[in-house]
Amino acid sequence: MSREHERNAGERGATGAQAAERRANTATPSTDAARPSDPAPSSDPAPSSDPAPSSDPAPSSDPAPSSDPASLNDAASPSDGGASRRRGAKLEDALLDAAWDVLLEHGYHGFTYEAVAARAGTSRPVLYRRWPHRDDLLLATLTRYWRPIAVPDTGSLRDDAIGFLRNADADRAGMITLMSVQLVDYFQDTGTSLGELRDTLLPPGHPTAFGTIVARAVERGELPDVPRPPRVVNLPLDLLRHDLFMTMRPVPDEAIVEIVDEVWLPLLGVPSAS
């Protein structure tokens, strides 16, 4: 074989080997290709186990306070483990009872939201929402305990007057003491008097007890239908209240009879019963 023939044969062999190598590389899978054990990523991502937050926030465990004071509840006192809640009239009664106890024990000076809330086993905001000012709470407390005194209707002016004073003596002795001692600071701070407080506690337009007694006597014909000054009409109760203030104890029954028989009836033009 000639030299030129051998050179051409070598070049053809090299070319064939290179082609074979290229074919082998093409047939071998790439290490970057996806493996059967790794699935191809989906065009739709799988849902997360943690759902996306809703556009509506979850309700708070502490609801916003109601704008209606009567509907507000209070948390139960810590001693009962929060097992119950007081509502409506039941809660208001408990608050006013606690306020009354604080007033009796500590007077107006110690009549604070903190003291009343502690006695009632609640929080100060529960009181604020119902009575925004301390004097509002005080008037509500006094109104609850300032119950009307029963006015007898015996058919007799004298017996009605004496019966009412006896009722007032039994019912108001403790209240008068409270007013004169425990509310001194209130009258000084507000510049008011017991008479003004009494008028505030009475229902609007409601006649006084002795106004009712005199009006009944006029209807029965016991008294003439003529104008009478309110000071004269209400004198028996004013005299009883004076004695209560001066002695700080119930007025004796003989003093009550004396007020009616010796002072009031003669002032009205009715002869004394004695």
PDB file of C-alpha atoms in Angstrom, residues 5-270:
ATOM      1  CA  HIS A   5      -3.291   5.477   0.494  1.00  0.00           C
ATOM      2  CA  GLU A   6      -2.397   4.847   4.180  1.00  0.00           C
ATOM      3  CA  ARG A   7      -2.792   8.539   5.009  1.00  0.00           C
ATOM      4  CA  ASN A   8      -6.281   8.661   3.489  1.00  0.00           C
ATOM      5  CA  ALA A   9      -7.334   5.520   5.336  1.00  0.00           C
ATOM      6  CA  GLY A  10      -6.160   6.976   8.685  1.00  0.00           C
ATOM      7  CA  GLU A  11      -8.100  10.165   8.121  1.00  0.00           C
ATOM      8  CA  ARG A  12     -11.255   8.185   7.357  1.00  0.00           C
ATOM      9  CA  GLY A  13     -10.797   6.120  10.548  1.00  0.00           C
ATOM     10  CA  ALA A  14     -10.382   9.195  12.705  1.00  0.00           C
ATOM     11  CA  THR A  15     -13.439  10.760  11.177  1.00  0.00           C
ATOM     12  CA  GLY A  16     -15.508   7.631  11.875  1.00  0.00           C
ATOM     13  CA  ALA A  17     -14.338   7.496  15.512  1.00  0.00           C
ATOM     14  CA  GLN A  18     -15.327  11.129  16.065  1.00  0.00           C
ATOM     15  CA  ALA A  19     -18.759  10.472  14.603  1.00  0.00           C
ATOM     16  CA  ALA A  20     -19.236   7.426  16.815  1.00  0.00           C
ATOM     17  CA  GLU A  21     -18.277   9.474  19.892  1.00  0.00           C
ATOM     18  CA  ARG A  22     -20.788  12.165  18.966  1.00  0.00           C
ATOM     19  CA  ARG A  23     -23.535   9.550  18.599  1.00  0.00           C
ATOM     20  CA  ALA A  24     -22.658   8.059  22.006  1.00  0.00           C
ATOM     21  CA  ASN A  25     -22.831  11.451  23.704  1.00  0.00           C
ATOM     22  CA  THR A  26     -26.163  12.172  22.134  1.00  0.00           C
ATOM     23  CA  ALA A  27     -27.653   8.896  23.415  1.00  0.00           C
ATOM     24  CA  THR A  28     -26.466   9.378  27.062  1.00  0.00           C
ATOM     25  CA  PRO A  29     -29.095  11.152  29.219  1.00  0.00           C
ATOM     26  CA  SER A  30     -28.006  14.504  30.703  1.00  0.00           C
ATOM     27  CA  THR A  31     -27.546  14.789  34.443  1.00  0.00           C
ATOM     28  CA  ASP A  32     -29.585  18.009  34.296  1.00  0.00           C
ATOM     29  CA  ALA A  33     -32.594  16.274  32.756  1.00  0.00           C
ATOM     30  CA  ALA A  34     -35.632  15.616  34.932  1.00  0.00           C
ATOM     31  CA  ARG A  35     -35.529  12.228  36.619  1.00  0.00           C
ATOM     32  CA  PRO A  36     -38.621  10.012  36.583  1.00  0.00           C
ATOM     33  CA  SER A  37     -38.742  10.130  40.432  1.00  0.00           C
ATOM     34  CA  ASP A  38     -38.983  13.934  40.379  1.00  0.00           C
ATOM     35  CA  PRO A  39     -42.298  14.825  38.767  1.00  0.00           C
ATOM     36  CA  ALA A  40     -42.385  17.848  36.575  1.00  0.00           C
ATOM     37  CA  PRO A  41     -43.734  20.944  38.335  1.00  0.00           C
ATOM     38  CA  SER A  42     -47.381  21.577  37.675  1.00  0.00           C
ATOM     39  CA  SER A  43     -48.490  24.828  36.132  1.00  0.00           C
ATOM     40  CA  ASP A  44     -51.136  25.025  38.923  1.00  0.00           C
ATOM     41  CA  PRO A  45     -49.381  25.094  42.309  1.00  0.00           C
ATOM     42  CA  ALA A  46     -50.712  22.742  44.953  1.00  0.00           C
ATOM     43  CA  PRO A  47     -52.879  24.438  47.607  1.00  0.00           C
ATOM     44  CA  SER A  48     -51.078  25.386  50.778  1.00  0.00           C
ATOM     45  CA  SER A  49     -51.991  23.662  54.004  1.00  0.00           C
ATOM     46  CA  ASP A  50     -52.261  27.170  55.538  1.00  0.00           C
ATOM     47  CA  PRO A  51     -55.103  28.958  53.774  1.00  0.00           C
ATOM     48  CA  ALA A  52     -54.622  32.570  52.846  1.00  0.00           C
ATOM     49  CA  PRO A  53     -56.071  35.010  55.398  1.00  0.00           C
ATOM     50  CA  SER A  54     -59.632  36.100  54.734  1.00  0.00           C
ATOM     51  CA  SER A  55     -60.373  39.684  53.809  1.00  0.00           C
ATOM     52  CA  ASP A  56     -62.787  39.736  56.790  1.00  0.00           C
ATOM     53  CA  PRO A  57     -60.774  39.712  60.022  1.00  0.00           C
ATOM     54  CA  ALA A  58     -61.655  37.135  62.627  1.00  0.00           C
ATOM     55  CA  PRO A  59     -63.862  38.507  65.434  1.00  0.00           C
ATOM     56  CA  SER A  60     -61.988  39.733  68.473  1.00  0.00           C
ATOM     57  CA  SER A  61     -62.384  37.865  71.721  1.00  0.00           C
ATOM     58  CA  ASP A  62     -63.019  41.244  73.408  1.00  0.00           C
ATOM     59  CA  PRO A  63     -66.137  42.729  71.823  1.00  0.00           C
ATOM     60  CA  ALA A  64     -66.408  46.481  71.528  1.00  0.00           C
ATOM     61  CA  PRO A  65     -68.408  48.028  74.373  1.00  0.00           C
ATOM     62  CA  SER A  66     -72.064  48.620  73.676  1.00  0.00           C
ATOM     63  CA  SER A  67     -73.351  52.160  73.350  1.00  0.00           C
ATOM     64  CA  ASP A  68     -76.424  51.204  75.359  1.00  0.00           C
ATOM     65  CA  PRO A  69     -75.522  51.453  79.073  1.00  0.00           C
ATOM     66  CA  ALA A  70     -78.402  49.219  80.136  1.00  0.00           C
ATOM     67  CA  SER A  71     -77.088  46.355  77.997  1.00  0.00           C
ATOM     68  CA  LEU A  72     -73.540  46.389  79.331  1.00  0.00           C
ATOM     69  CA  ASN A  73     -72.429  43.398  81.345  1.00  0.00           C
ATOM     70  CA  ASP A  74     -69.606  43.108  83.793  1.00  0.00           C
ATOM     71  CA  ALA A  75     -67.158  40.342  84.304  1.00  0.00           C
ATOM     72  CA  ALA A  76     -67.859  38.313  87.392  1.00  0.00           C
ATOM     73  CA  SER A  77     -65.712  39.013  90.387  1.00  0.00           C
ATOM     74  CA  PRO A  78     -62.352  37.216  90.476  1.00  0.00           C
ATOM     75  CA  SER A  79     -63.481  35.130  93.416  1.00  0.00           C
ATOM     76  CA  ASP A  80     -65.978  33.190  91.320  1.00  0.00           C
ATOM     77  CA  GLY A  81     -63.498  32.402  88.579  1.00  0.00           C
ATOM     78  CA  GLY A  82     -65.427  34.357  85.962  1.00  0.00           C
ATOM     79  CA  ALA A  83     -68.128  31.710  85.889  1.00  0.00           C
ATOM     80  CA  SER A  84     -71.004  34.144  85.484  1.00  0.00           C
ATOM     81  CA  ARG A  85     -71.906  37.584  84.242  1.00  0.00           C
ATOM     82  CA  ARG A  86     -74.452  39.990  85.654  1.00  0.00           C
ATOM     83  CA  ARG A  87     -76.693  41.774  83.203  1.00  0.00           C
ATOM     84  CA  GLY A  88     -79.296  44.507  83.014  1.00  0.00           C
ATOM     85  CA  ALA A  89     -81.341  45.252  86.103  1.00  0.00           C
ATOM     86  CA  LYS A  90     -79.554  42.592  88.153  1.00  0.00           C
ATOM     87  CA  LEU A  91     -76.212  44.260  87.546  1.00  0.00           C
ATOM     88  CA  GLU A  92     -77.564  47.760  88.194  1.00  0.00           C
ATOM     89  CA  ASP A  93     -79.129  46.655  91.481  1.00  0.00           C
ATOM     90  CA  ALA A  94     -75.815  45.156  92.583  1.00  0.00           C
ATOM     91  CA  LEU A  95     -73.959  48.353  91.685  1.00  0.00           C
ATOM     92  CA  LEU A  96     -76.387  50.605  93.574  1.00  0.00           C
ATOM     93  CA  ASP A  97     -76.396  48.290  96.592  1.00  0.00           C
ATOM     94  CA  ALA A  98     -72.605  48.489  96.678  1.00  0.00           C
ATOM     95  CA  ALA A  99     -72.748  52.272  96.259  1.00  0.00           C
ATOM     96  CA  TRP A 100     -75.187  52.573  99.173  1.00  0.00           C
ATOM     97  CA  ASP A 101     -72.932  50.494 101.437  1.00  0.00           C
ATOM     98  CA  VAL A 102     -69.920  52.647 100.540  1.00  0.00           C
ATOM     99  CA  LEU A 103     -71.888  55.846 101.200  1.00  0.00           C
ATOM    100  CA  LEU A 104     -73.043  54.638 104.610  1.00  0.00           C
ATOM    101  CA  GLU A 105     -69.562  53.524 105.644  1.00  0.00           C
ATOM    102  CA  HIS A 106     -67.375  56.256 104.162  1.00  0.00           C
ATOM    103  CA  GLY A 107     -69.626  59.229 103.440  1.00  0.00           C
ATOM    104  CA  TYR A 108     -69.468  61.409 100.373  1.00  0.00           C
ATOM    105  CA  HIS A 109     -65.716  61.932 100.751  1.00  0.00           C
ATOM    106  CA  GLY A 110     -65.077  58.194 100.361  1.00  0.00           C
ATOM    107  CA  PHE A 111     -67.786  57.711  97.743  1.00  0.00           C
ATOM    108  CA  THR A 112     -65.471  57.028  94.789  1.00  0.00           C
ATOM    109  CA  TYR A 113     -65.699  54.920  91.647  1.00  0.00           C
ATOM    110  CA  GLU A 114     -62.798  52.850  92.904  1.00  0.00           C
ATOM    111  CA  ALA A 115     -64.493  52.071  96.225  1.00  0.00           C
ATOM    112  CA  VAL A 116     -67.864  51.247  94.653  1.00  0.00           C
ATOM    113  CA  ALA A 117     -66.327  49.083  91.909  1.00  0.00           C
ATOM    114  CA  ALA A 118     -64.297  47.160  94.474  1.00  0.00           C
ATOM    115  CA  ARG A 119     -67.365  46.603  96.669  1.00  0.00           C
ATOM    116  CA  ALA A 120     -69.430  45.447  93.667  1.00  0.00           C
ATOM    117  CA  GLY A 121     -66.664  43.185  92.346  1.00  0.00           C
ATOM    118  CA  THR A 122     -66.560  44.897  88.966  1.00  0.00           C
ATOM    119  CA  SER A 123     -64.514  47.486  87.076  1.00  0.00           C
ATOM    120  CA  ARG A 124     -64.728  51.263  86.993  1.00  0.00           C
ATOM    121  CA  PRO A 125     -65.715  51.456  83.280  1.00  0.00           C
ATOM    122  CA  VAL A 126     -68.909  49.551  84.116  1.00  0.00           C
ATOM    123  CA  LEU A 127     -69.824  52.443  86.437  1.00  0.00           C
ATOM    124  CA  TYR A 128     -68.611  55.191  84.107  1.00  0.00           C
ATOM    125  CA  ARG A 129     -70.790  53.997  81.252  1.00  0.00           C
ATOM    126  CA  ARG A 130     -73.926  54.212  83.362  1.00  0.00           C
ATOM    127  CA  TRP A 131     -73.090  57.257  85.480  1.00  0.00           C
ATOM    128  CA  PRO A 132     -70.439  59.451  83.824  1.00  0.00           C
ATOM    129  CA  HIS A 133     -70.106  61.684  86.906  1.00  0.00           C
ATOM    130  CA  ARG A 134     -69.845  60.764  90.566  1.00  0.00           C
ATOM    131  CA  ASP A 135     -72.864  62.906  91.466  1.00  0.00           C
ATOM    132  CA  ASP A 136     -74.912  60.990  88.867  1.00  0.00           C
ATOM    133  CA  LEU A 137     -74.076  57.790  90.722  1.00  0.00           C
ATOM    134  CA  LEU A 138     -74.892  59.449  94.050  1.00  0.00           C
ATOM    135  CA  LEU A 139     -78.325  60.647  92.905  1.00  0.00           C
ATOM    136  CA  ALA A 140     -79.104  57.233  91.406  1.00  0.00           C
ATOM    137  CA  THR A 141     -78.152  55.606  94.719  1.00  0.00           C
ATOM    138  CA  LEU A 142     -80.249  57.994  96.802  1.00  0.00           C
ATOM    139  CA  THR A 143     -83.206  57.676  94.427  1.00  0.00           C
ATOM    140  CA  ARG A 144     -83.117  53.899  94.856  1.00  0.00           C
ATOM    141  CA  TYR A 145     -83.243  54.180  98.654  1.00  0.00           C
ATOM    142  CA  TRP A 146     -85.327  57.350  98.969  1.00  0.00           C
ATOM    143  CA  ARG A 147     -88.580  55.428  98.800  1.00  0.00           C
ATOM    144  CA  PRO A 148     -91.865  57.346  99.121  1.00  0.00           C
ATOM    145  CA  ILE A 149     -93.371  57.354 102.586  1.00  0.00           C
ATOM    146  CA  ALA A 150     -96.840  55.832 102.750  1.00  0.00           C
ATOM    147  CA  VAL A 151     -99.567  58.459 103.071  1.00  0.00           C
ATOM    148  CA  PRO A 152    -102.537  57.162 105.127  1.00  0.00           C
ATOM    149  CA  ASP A 153    -106.087  57.744 103.925  1.00  0.00           C
ATOM    150  CA  THR A 154    -108.166  57.349 107.073  1.00  0.00           C
ATOM    151  CA  GLY A 155    -110.883  59.847 106.228  1.00  0.00           C
ATOM    152  CA  SER A 156    -109.662  62.231 108.942  1.00  0.00           C
ATOM    153  CA  LEU A 157    -107.256  65.167 108.491  1.00  0.00           C
ATOM    154  CA  ARG A 158    -105.802  64.721 111.974  1.00  0.00           C
ATOM    155  CA  ASP A 159    -105.372  60.961 111.726  1.00  0.00           C
ATOM    156  CA  ASP A 160    -103.821  61.236 108.253  1.00  0.00           C
ATOM    157  CA  ALA A 161    -101.310  63.812 109.522  1.00  0.00           C
ATOM    158  CA  ILE A 162    -100.331  61.872 112.644  1.00  0.00           C
ATOM    159  CA  GLY A 163    -100.152  58.578 110.739  1.00  0.00           C
ATOM    160  CA  PHE A 164     -97.887  60.075 108.089  1.00  0.00           C
ATOM    161  CA  LEU A 165     -95.519  61.602 110.653  1.00  0.00           C
ATOM    162  CA  ARG A 166     -95.260  58.236 112.386  1.00  0.00           C
ATOM    163  CA  ASN A 167     -94.417  56.577 109.082  1.00  0.00           C
ATOM    164  CA  ALA A 168     -91.840  59.266 108.326  1.00  0.00           C
ATOM    165  CA  ASP A 169     -90.312  58.960 111.766  1.00  0.00           C
ATOM    166  CA  ALA A 170     -89.861  55.210 111.349  1.00  0.00           C
ATOM    167  CA  ASP A 171     -88.651  55.393 107.741  1.00  0.00           C
ATOM    168  CA  ARG A 172     -86.563  58.544 107.633  1.00  0.00           C
ATOM    169  CA  ALA A 173     -84.660  58.535 110.927  1.00  0.00           C
ATOM    170  CA  GLY A 174     -81.710  56.683 109.394  1.00  0.00           C
ATOM    171  CA  MET A 175     -81.906  58.623 106.135  1.00  0.00           C
ATOM    172  CA  ILE A 176     -81.963  61.976 107.914  1.00  0.00           C
ATOM    173  CA  THR A 177     -78.854  60.988 109.851  1.00  0.00           C
ATOM    174  CA  LEU A 178     -77.180  60.018 106.583  1.00  0.00           C
ATOM    175  CA  MET A 179     -78.122  63.313 104.962  1.00  0.00           C
ATOM    176  CA  SER A 180     -76.904  65.397 107.862  1.00  0.00           C
ATOM    177  CA  VAL A 181     -73.606  63.583 108.448  1.00  0.00           C
ATOM    178  CA  GLN A 182     -72.511  61.657 105.374  1.00  0.00           C
ATOM    179  CA  LEU A 183     -73.507  64.264 102.780  1.00  0.00           C
ATOM    180  CA  VAL A 184     -72.064  67.382 104.399  1.00  0.00           C
ATOM    181  CA  ASP A 185     -69.215  67.417 101.852  1.00  0.00           C
ATOM    182  CA  TYR A 186     -71.707  67.023  99.010  1.00  0.00           C
ATOM    183  CA  PHE A 187     -73.727  70.047 100.087  1.00  0.00           C
ATOM    184  CA  GLN A 188     -70.542  72.092 100.477  1.00  0.00           C
ATOM    185  CA  ASP A 189     -69.096  71.036  97.118  1.00  0.00           C
ATOM    186  CA  THR A 190     -72.312  71.626  95.176  1.00  0.00           C
ATOM    187  CA  GLY A 191     -73.586  74.623  97.123  1.00  0.00           C
ATOM    188  CA  THR A 192     -76.982  72.927  97.532  1.00  0.00           C
ATOM    189  CA  SER A 193     -79.160  72.110 100.524  1.00  0.00           C
ATOM    190  CA  LEU A 194     -81.112  69.141 101.817  1.00  0.00           C
ATOM    191  CA  GLY A 195     -84.331  70.760 100.626  1.00  0.00           C
ATOM    192  CA  GLU A 196     -82.994  71.042  97.081  1.00  0.00           C
ATOM    193  CA  LEU A 197     -81.798  67.458  97.170  1.00  0.00           C
ATOM    194  CA  ARG A 198     -85.226  66.340  98.399  1.00  0.00           C
ATOM    195  CA  ASP A 199     -86.903  68.213  95.535  1.00  0.00           C
ATOM    196  CA  THR A 200     -84.520  66.542  93.069  1.00  0.00           C
ATOM    197  CA  LEU A 201     -85.388  63.085  94.371  1.00  0.00           C
ATOM    198  CA  LEU A 202     -89.158  63.653  94.239  1.00  0.00           C
ATOM    199  CA  PRO A 203     -90.919  62.741  90.974  1.00  0.00           C
ATOM    200  CA  PRO A 204     -91.483  65.877  88.830  1.00  0.00           C
ATOM    201  CA  GLY A 205     -94.846  67.515  89.506  1.00  0.00           C
ATOM    202  CA  HIS A 206     -95.599  65.146  92.360  1.00  0.00           C
ATOM    203  CA  PRO A 207     -97.396  66.856  95.286  1.00  0.00           C
ATOM    204  CA  THR A 208     -95.894  66.686  98.737  1.00  0.00           C
ATOM    205  CA  ALA A 209     -97.393  64.279 101.241  1.00  0.00           C
ATOM    206  CA  PHE A 210     -99.070  67.038 103.224  1.00  0.00           C
ATOM    207  CA  GLY A 211    -100.269  68.643 100.023  1.00  0.00           C
ATOM    208  CA  THR A 212    -102.108  65.378  99.318  1.00  0.00           C
ATOM    209  CA  ILE A 213    -103.459  65.218 102.916  1.00  0.00           C
ATOM    210  CA  VAL A 214    -104.789  68.779 102.768  1.00  0.00           C
ATOM    211  CA  ALA A 215    -106.322  68.284  99.309  1.00  0.00           C
ATOM    212  CA  ARG A 216    -108.217  65.220 100.555  1.00  0.00           C
ATOM    213  CA  ALA A 217    -109.467  67.179 103.577  1.00  0.00           C
ATOM    214  CA  VAL A 218    -110.741  69.921 101.262  1.00  0.00           C
ATOM    215  CA  GLU A 219    -112.592  67.346  99.144  1.00  0.00           C
ATOM    216  CA  ARG A 220    -114.210  65.908 102.282  1.00  0.00           C
ATOM    217  CA  GLY A 221    -115.215  69.369 103.470  1.00  0.00           C
ATOM    218  CA  GLU A 222    -112.983  69.349 106.545  1.00  0.00           C
ATOM    219  CA  LEU A 223    -111.097  72.411 105.301  1.00  0.00           C
ATOM    220  CA  PRO A 224    -112.238  75.379 103.232  1.00  0.00           C
ATOM    221  CA  ASP A 225    -110.928  75.543  99.679  1.00  0.00           C
ATOM    222  CA  VAL A 226    -108.657  78.561 100.057  1.00  0.00           C
ATOM    223  CA  PRO A 227    -105.013  79.216  99.062  1.00  0.00           C
ATOM    224  CA  ARG A 228    -102.453  78.138 101.651  1.00  0.00           C
ATOM    225  CA  PRO A 229     -98.724  78.850 101.638  1.00  0.00           C
ATOM    226  CA  PRO A 230     -96.610  75.704 101.017  1.00  0.00           C
ATOM    227  CA  ARG A 231     -94.667  76.477 104.198  1.00  0.00           C
ATOM    228  CA  VAL A 232     -97.877  76.148 106.220  1.00  0.00           C
ATOM    229  CA  VAL A 233     -99.042  73.018 104.416  1.00  0.00           C
ATOM    230  CA  ASN A 234     -95.716  71.212 104.867  1.00  0.00           C
ATOM    231  CA  LEU A 235     -94.966  72.490 108.384  1.00  0.00           C
ATOM    232  CA  PRO A 236     -95.543  69.187 110.256  1.00  0.00           C
ATOM    233  CA  LEU A 237     -92.848  67.344 108.274  1.00  0.00           C
ATOM    234  CA  ASP A 238     -90.457  70.272 108.584  1.00  0.00           C
ATOM    235  CA  LEU A 239     -90.874  70.240 112.380  1.00  0.00           C
ATOM    236  CA  LEU A 240     -90.369  66.474 112.504  1.00  0.00           C
ATOM    237  CA  ARG A 241     -87.230  66.787 110.383  1.00  0.00           C
ATOM    238  CA  HIS A 242     -85.945  69.499 112.708  1.00  0.00           C
ATOM    239  CA  ASP A 243     -86.319  67.220 115.715  1.00  0.00           C
ATOM    240  CA  LEU A 244     -84.595  64.382 113.863  1.00  0.00           C
ATOM    241  CA  PHE A 245     -81.646  66.615 113.006  1.00  0.00           C
ATOM    242  CA  MET A 246     -81.358  67.980 116.510  1.00  0.00           C
ATOM    243  CA  THR A 247     -81.529  64.660 118.341  1.00  0.00           C
ATOM    244  CA  MET A 248     -80.264  62.172 115.716  1.00  0.00           C
ATOM    245  CA  ARG A 249     -82.829  59.691 116.968  1.00  0.00           C
ATOM    246  CA  PRO A 250     -86.505  58.891 116.327  1.00  0.00           C
ATOM    247  CA  VAL A 251     -89.006  61.505 117.524  1.00  0.00           C
ATOM    248  CA  PRO A 252     -91.199  60.434 120.466  1.00  0.00           C
ATOM    249  CA  ASP A 253     -94.828  59.803 119.626  1.00  0.00           C
ATOM    250  CA  GLU A 254     -96.052  62.486 122.030  1.00  0.00           C
ATOM    251  CA  ALA A 255     -93.984  65.056 120.119  1.00  0.00           C
ATOM    252  CA  ILE A 256     -95.612  63.940 116.850  1.00  0.00           C
ATOM    253  CA  VAL A 257     -99.106  64.371 118.319  1.00  0.00           C
ATOM    254  CA  GLU A 258     -98.115  67.772 119.706  1.00  0.00           C
ATOM    255  CA  ILE A 259     -96.899  68.966 116.284  1.00  0.00           C
ATOM    256  CA  VAL A 260    -100.292  68.146 114.763  1.00  0.00           C
ATOM    257  CA  ASP A 261    -102.666  69.103 117.574  1.00  0.00           C
ATOM    258  CA  GLU A 262    -100.917  72.117 119.098  1.00  0.00           C
ATOM    259  CA  VAL A 263     -99.232  73.680 116.062  1.00  0.00           C
ATOM    260  CA  TRP A 264    -100.565  72.633 112.681  1.00  0.00           C
ATOM    261  CA  LEU A 265    -104.319  72.207 113.096  1.00  0.00           C
ATOM    262  CA  PRO A 266    -104.750  75.572 114.872  1.00  0.00           C
ATOM    263  CA  LEU A 267    -102.681  77.185 112.096  1.00  0.00           C
ATOM    264  CA  LEU A 268    -105.124  75.747 109.556  1.00  0.00           C
ATOM    265  CA  GLY A 269    -108.080  77.057 111.581  1.00  0.00           C
ATOM    266  CA  VAL A 270    -109.069  73.656 112.930  1.00  0.00           C
TER     267      VAL A 270
END
